[in-house]
CSV table of C-alpha atoms in Angstrom, one decimal:
chain,number,residue,atom,x,y,z
A,1,UNK,CA,95.6,122.0,-183.5
A,2,UNK,CA,94.8,122.1,-179.9
A,3,UNK,CA,97.7,122.3,-177.3
A,4,UNK,CA,98.7,119.1,-175.9
A,5,UNK,CA,100.4,120.7,-172.9
A,6,UNK,CA,99.4,123.2,-170.4
A,7,UNK,CA,101.5,126.3,-169.6
A,8,UNK,CA,102.5,125.2,-166.1
A,9,UNK,CA,103.1,121.7,-167.3
A,10,UNK,CA,105.6,123.2,-169.9
A,11,UNK,CA,107.9,125.2,-167.3
A,12,UNK,CA,107.9,122.5,-164.7
A,13,UNK,CA,109.0,120.2,-167.5
A,14,UNK,CA,111.5,122.7,-168.3
A,15,UNK,CA,112.7,122.9,-164.8
A,16,UNK,CA,113.0,119.4,-164.4
A,17,UNK,CA,115.1,118.7,-167.6
A,18,UNK,CA,117.4,121.9,-167.1
A,19,UNK,CA,117.9,120.8,-163.4
A,20,UNK,CA,118.7,117.3,-164.7
A,21,UNK,CA,121.2,118.8,-166.9
A,22,UNK,CA,122.7,120.7,-164.2
A,23,UNK,CA,123.2,117.5,-161.9
A,24,UNK,CA,124.6,115.8,-164.9
A,25,UNK,CA,127.3,118.3,-165.5
A,26,UNK,CA,128.0,118.5,-161.8
A,27,UNK,CA,128.5,114.9,-161.3
A,28,UNK,CA,131.0,115.2,-164.2
A,29,UNK,CA,133.0,117.9,-162.5
A,30,UNK,CA,133.1,115.7,-159.4
A,31,UNK,CA,134.7,112.8,-161.1
A,32,UNK,CA,138.5,114.1,-161.2
A,33,UNK,CA,138.4,114.5,-157.2
A,34,UNK,CA,137.1,110.8,-156.6
A,35,UNK,CA,140.0,108.7,-154.9
A,36,UNK,CA,137.8,105.6,-153.6
A,37,UNK,CA,137.0,103.1,-156.2
A,38,UNK,CA,133.8,102.5,-154.5
A,39,UNK,CA,132.6,105.9,-154.6
A,40,UNK,CA,133.7,106.2,-158.4
A,41,UNK,CA,131.6,103.0,-159.1
A,42,UNK,CA,128.4,104.6,-157.4
A,43,UNK,CA,128.9,108.2,-159.3
A,44,UNK,CA,129.3,106.4,-162.6
A,45,UNK,CA,126.3,104.1,-162.2
A,46,UNK,CA,124.1,107.3,-161.0
A,47,UNK,CA,125.7,109.5,-164.0
A,48,UNK,CA,124.9,106.7,-166.6
A,49,UNK,CA,121.2,106.2,-165.3
A,50,UNK,CA,120.5,110.2,-165.1
A,51,UNK,CA,121.7,110.5,-168.6
A,52,UNK,CA,119.4,107.7,-169.9
A,53,UNK,CA,116.6,109.2,-167.8
A,54,UNK,CA,117.0,112.7,-169.1
A,55,UNK,CA,117.1,111.2,-172.9
A,56,UNK,CA,114.1,109.2,-172.0
A,57,UNK,CA,112.1,112.4,-171.0
A,58,UNK,CA,113.5,114.9,-173.4
A,59,UNK,CA,112.5,112.6,-176.4
A,60,UNK,CA,108.9,112.2,-174.6
A,61,UNK,CA,108.5,115.9,-173.9
A,62,UNK,CA,109.9,116.7,-177.4
A,63,UNK,CA,106.9,114.5,-178.8
A,64,UNK,CA,104.4,116.2,-176.3
A,65,UNK,CA,104.0,112.9,-174.5
A,66,UNK,CA,103.1,110.7,-177.6
A,67,UNK,CA,104.5,107.4,-177.1
A,68,UNK,CA,106.0,108.2,-173.8
A,69,UNK,CA,107.1,105.2,-171.7
A,70,UNK,CA,106.5,104.6,-168.0
A,71,UNK,CA,109.6,105.8,-165.9
A,72,UNK,CA,112.3,103.1,-165.4
A,73,UNK,CA,112.9,102.5,-161.8
A,74,UNK,CA,116.6,102.7,-160.3
A,75,UNK,CA,117.4,99.4,-158.7
A,76,UNK,CA,120.2,99.8,-156.2
A,77,UNK,CA,122.5,97.0,-155.9
A,78,UNK,CA,122.2,96.1,-152.2
A,79,UNK,CA,120.8,97.7,-149.0
A,80,UNK,CA,122.6,97.8,-145.8
A,81,UNK,CA,121.8,98.5,-142.2
A,82,UNK,CA,122.6,102.1,-141.0
A,83,UNK,CA,124.9,102.7,-138.2
A,84,UNK,CA,123.2,104.6,-135.8
A,85,UNK,CA,124.5,107.4,-133.3
A,86,UNK,CA,127.3,110.0,-133.2
A,87,UNK,CA,131.0,108.4,-133.1
A,88,UNK,CA,133.5,111.4,-132.6
A,89,UNK,CA,132.2,113.3,-135.6
A,90,UNK,CA,135.1,115.7,-137.0
A,91,UNK,CA,134.6,119.4,-137.3
A,92,UNK,CA,133.2,120.7,-140.5
A,93,UNK,CA,134.2,123.8,-142.6
A,94,UNK,CA,134.4,124.9,-146.2
A,95,UNK,CA,137.5,123.9,-148.4
A,96,UNK,CA,140.1,126.7,-148.6
A,97,UNK,CA,140.3,125.7,-152.5
A,98,UNK,CA,139.3,123.0,-155.0
A,99,UNK,CA,142.6,121.1,-154.4
A,100,UNK,CA,141.1,120.1,-150.8
A,101,UNK,CA,138.2,118.3,-152.4
A,102,UNK,CA,137.7,114.9,-150.9
A,103,UNK,CA,135.7,111.7,-151.3
A,104,UNK,CA,133.4,113.1,-148.5
A,105,UNK,CA,132.7,116.3,-150.4
A,106,UNK,CA,131.9,114.5,-153.6
A,107,UNK,CA,129.3,112.1,-151.6
A,108,UNK,CA,127.8,115.1,-149.9
A,109,UNK,CA,127.6,117.0,-153.3
A,110,UNK,CA,126.0,114.0,-154.9
A,111,UNK,CA,123.4,113.6,-152.1
A,112,UNK,CA,122.6,117.2,-152.3
A,113,UNK,CA,121.8,117.0,-156.0
A,114,UNK,CA,119.6,114.0,-155.5
A,115,UNK,CA,117.7,115.6,-152.7
A,116,UNK,CA,117.0,118.7,-154.9
A,117,UNK,CA,116.0,116.6,-157.6
A,118,UNK,CA,113.7,114.5,-155.8
A,119,UNK,CA,111.8,117.6,-154.3
A,120,UNK,CA,111.7,119.6,-157.6
A,121,UNK,CA,110.2,116.5,-159.7
A,122,UNK,CA,107.5,115.6,-157.1
A,123,UNK,CA,106.5,119.3,-156.9
A,124,UNK,CA,106.4,119.4,-160.8
A,125,UNK,CA,104.1,116.3,-160.8
A,126,UNK,CA,101.4,118.6,-159.2
A,127,UNK,CA,101.3,120.7,-162.3
A,128,UNK,CA,101.8,117.8,-165.2
A,129,UNK,CA,98.3,117.0,-166.9
A,130,UNK,CA,99.6,114.5,-169.4
A,131,UNK,CA,99.3,111.1,-167.6
A,132,UNK,CA,102.4,109.7,-169.0
A,133,UNK,CA,104.5,112.4,-168.6
A,134,UNK,CA,103.5,112.7,-165.1
A,135,UNK,CA,104.3,109.1,-164.4
A,136,UNK,CA,107.8,109.5,-165.8
A,137,UNK,CA,108.7,112.5,-163.5
A,138,UNK,CA,106.8,110.9,-160.6
A,139,UNK,CA,109.1,107.9,-161.4
A,140,UNK,CA,112.0,110.3,-161.5
A,141,UNK,CA,111.4,111.6,-158.1
A,142,UNK,CA,111.4,108.3,-156.8
A,143,UNK,CA,114.6,107.3,-158.7
A,144,UNK,CA,116.3,110.3,-157.0
A,145,UNK,CA,115.2,109.6,-153.8
A,146,UNK,CA,116.6,105.8,-154.1
A,147,UNK,CA,120.0,107.1,-155.4
A,148,UNK,CA,120.2,109.7,-152.4
A,149,UNK,CA,119.6,106.9,-149.9
A,150,UNK,CA,122.2,104.8,-151.6
A,151,UNK,CA,124.7,107.6,-151.4
A,152,UNK,CA,123.5,108.0,-147.7
A,153,UNK,CA,124.3,104.5,-147.0
A,154,UNK,CA,127.8,104.9,-148.6
A,155,UNK,CA,128.3,107.9,-146.3
A,156,UNK,CA,127.1,106.4,-143.4
A,157,UNK,CA,129.3,103.2,-143.7
A,158,UNK,CA,132.4,105.6,-144.2
A,159,UNK,CA,131.4,107.5,-141.1
A,160,UNK,CA,130.6,110.8,-143.4
A,161,UNK,CA,127.2,110.9,-142.4
A,162,UNK,CA,126.4,109.9,-138.7
A,163,UNK,CA,122.9,109.6,-137.6
A,164,UNK,CA,122.3,111.4,-134.0
A,165,UNK,CA,119.8,109.8,-131.9
A,166,UNK,CA,117.7,110.7,-129.0
A,167,UNK,CA,117.6,109.0,-125.5
A,168,UNK,CA,115.7,105.8,-125.4
A,169,UNK,CA,112.9,107.0,-123.2
A,170,UNK,CA,112.5,110.3,-125.3
A,171,UNK,CA,112.2,108.0,-128.6
A,172,UNK,CA,109.7,105.7,-127.1
A,173,UNK,CA,107.5,108.4,-125.8
A,174,UNK,CA,107.5,110.4,-128.9
A,175,UNK,CA,106.5,107.1,-131.2
A,176,UNK,CA,103.9,105.5,-128.8
A,177,UNK,CA,102.0,108.8,-128.3
A,178,UNK,CA,100.1,107.9,-131.4
A,179,UNK,CA,97.6,105.5,-131.6
A,180,UNK,CA,95.2,104.2,-134.2
A,181,UNK,CA,91.6,105.5,-134.2
A,182,UNK,CA,88.3,103.4,-134.3
A,183,UNK,CA,86.3,106.5,-135.8
A,184,UNK,CA,84.7,106.2,-139.0
A,185,UNK,CA,84.6,109.4,-141.1
A,186,UNK,CA,81.2,110.6,-141.6
A,187,UNK,CA,79.7,109.5,-144.9
A,188,UNK,CA,81.4,106.4,-144.9
A,189,UNK,CA,79.4,104.2,-142.9
A,190,UNK,CA,79.5,100.6,-143.8
A,191,UNK,CA,76.2,98.8,-144.8
A,192,UNK,CA,75.1,96.7,-142.0
A,193,UNK,CA,75.7,92.9,-142.9
A,194,UNK,CA,72.1,91.9,-142.5
A,195,UNK,CA,71.1,94.5,-145.3
A,196,UNK,CA,73.8,93.0,-147.7
A,197,UNK,CA,72.5,89.3,-146.9
A,198,UNK,CA,68.9,90.5,-147.4
A,199,UNK,CA,69.4,91.7,-151.0
A,200,UNK,CA,66.4,90.7,-153.4
A,201,UNK,CA,67.1,87.4,-154.9
A,202,UNK,CA,66.0,89.1,-158.5
A,203,UNK,CA,69.4,91.0,-158.2
A,204,UNK,CA,71.6,87.9,-158.1
A,205,UNK,CA,71.8,87.2,-161.9
A,206,UNK,CA,72.7,90.6,-162.7
A,207,UNK,CA,75.5,90.7,-160.2
A,208,UNK,CA,76.6,87.5,-161.2
A,209,UNK,CA,76.5,88.6,-165.0
A,210,UNK,CA,78.6,91.9,-163.9
A,211,UNK,CA,81.3,89.5,-162.2
A,212,UNK,CA,81.4,87.6,-165.4
A,213,UNK,CA,81.8,90.7,-167.5
A,214,UNK,CA,84.4,92.0,-165.2
A,215,UNK,CA,86.6,88.8,-165.2
A,216,UNK,CA,86.0,88.6,-169.1
A,217,UNK,CA,87.8,92.0,-169.4
A,218,UNK,CA,90.6,91.5,-166.8
C-alpha cells in the first residue's frame, strides 16, 4: 500500500503534537500559582480548547488524514481597545524561587507558549501535503494567534504588557511613506474593453451555456 503521508509531513506533525502536549503540561503547572479569577478563567478556557484541539489532530493523524475534520476556530469572548504608551513600567528580573510566581509571570508564560505554537504550526503547514491535515494545523496556528492576543489584552489591561510608542511625527512619516502603485505587472495586462465588447455573436450561446452549467453546480 502506498504511503499516505510524506516524511517531512510526519516529522512536522510530530513536532506540532509534542509541542502541544508540552504547552498543555505547562499550563497545568501554572494553575497553582494563579491568584486572579479572571486569569484562572482565561487559563482554563485555553487549556480546555488546547486539549480538545490536540485530541482532534491526534485522531486525524492516527487515521492518516482519513475523515479529518476542518479545524475548529477559537472564539475569544470579547475584544478590548489596547492601552498605548508606557506608564511607569516596573523593573523586570527573574524570580529567586517558584514561590515568587505571580499572575504576571503566569500570563507571560501563557503568551510565550501561544506565540511559539503559532510560529511552529504555520511553519509546519509548509511541509504538510494532506489537504485536511494541513487545514487543521493551519487553523491551529490561527487559534494560537487568537489566544495569544487574548492573553495580551489581559496583560495590557493589567499593566503587565505596555506598548511603547514613537513620536507622532515619526509614526506618521513611517506609515505615510508607502503609497499604492499604478503599475500593472508584466503579463497581466487586462484585455481592452472594446475587444471584449466585440466578441463574435456565435460565441454567446456557448458562454451562456457555460454560465448555466456553472450555476447548476454551485
